């Protein structure tokens, strides 16, 4: 069982902080999740290095 990593990032629409759960066992991830504050669809692009470092990019759906 893999432990999910919790990250707090900023919504590209409203600028509010949103909490994300990331599965560090997947090296490349790309998915859409609605902002918990403004409900806009946020594209979340995740890269996990071999060392386990997580890098996130959050984009508006129309970017």
C-alpha atoms as one frame of an Amber mdcrd trajectory, in Angstrom:
protein
   0.000   0.000   0.000   1.387   3.381  -1.034   1.163   6.405   1.197  -0.251
   9.507  -0.471   1.671  12.766  -0.163  -0.374  15.804   0.833   0.513  19.105
  -0.839  -1.044  22.550  -0.608  -0.928  24.614  -3.797  -2.581  27.745  -5.157
  -5.600  27.578  -7.484  -4.768  29.184 -10.859  -8.294  30.674 -10.998  -9.065
  32.140  -7.573  -5.610  32.069  -5.944  -6.854  30.278  -2.827  -4.922  27.412
  -1.256  -6.147  23.945  -2.199  -5.103  20.596  -0.729  -3.973  17.839  -3.088
  -3.193  14.173  -2.459  -0.400  12.872  -4.694   0.489   9.228  -5.332   4.323
   9.259  -5.309   4.498   5.763  -6.856   3.504   7.196 -10.273   6.373   9.108
 -11.931   4.186  11.100 -14.367   0.595  12.078 -13.659  -1.826  14.429 -15.350
  -5.407  14.820 -14.206  -8.181  17.358 -13.662  -9.547  18.151 -10.218 -12.070
  20.835  -9.280 -10.852  23.612  -6.984 -12.261  23.100  -3.482 -13.019  26.839
  -3.235 -14.234  28.115  -6.639 -15.123  24.727  -8.242 -13.231  25.528 -11.470
 -11.479  22.606 -13.238  -7.727  22.658 -12.530  -5.259  20.658 -14.633  -2.700
  19.093 -12.316   0.573  17.955 -13.862   2.741  15.920 -11.477   6.318  14.704
 -11.883   8.005  12.517  -9.259  11.783  12.066  -9.484  13.586   8.807  -8.709
  14.607  10.447  -5.413  10.928  10.978  -4.554  10.804  14.755  -5.065   7.385
  15.923  -6.241   6.971  18.788  -8.674   3.505  20.162  -9.440   2.163  22.503
 -12.099  -1.428  23.716 -11.834  -3.058  25.234 -14.904  -6.435  26.577 -15.907
  -8.303  24.157 -18.152  -8.214  26.557 -21.118  -4.440  27.281 -20.962
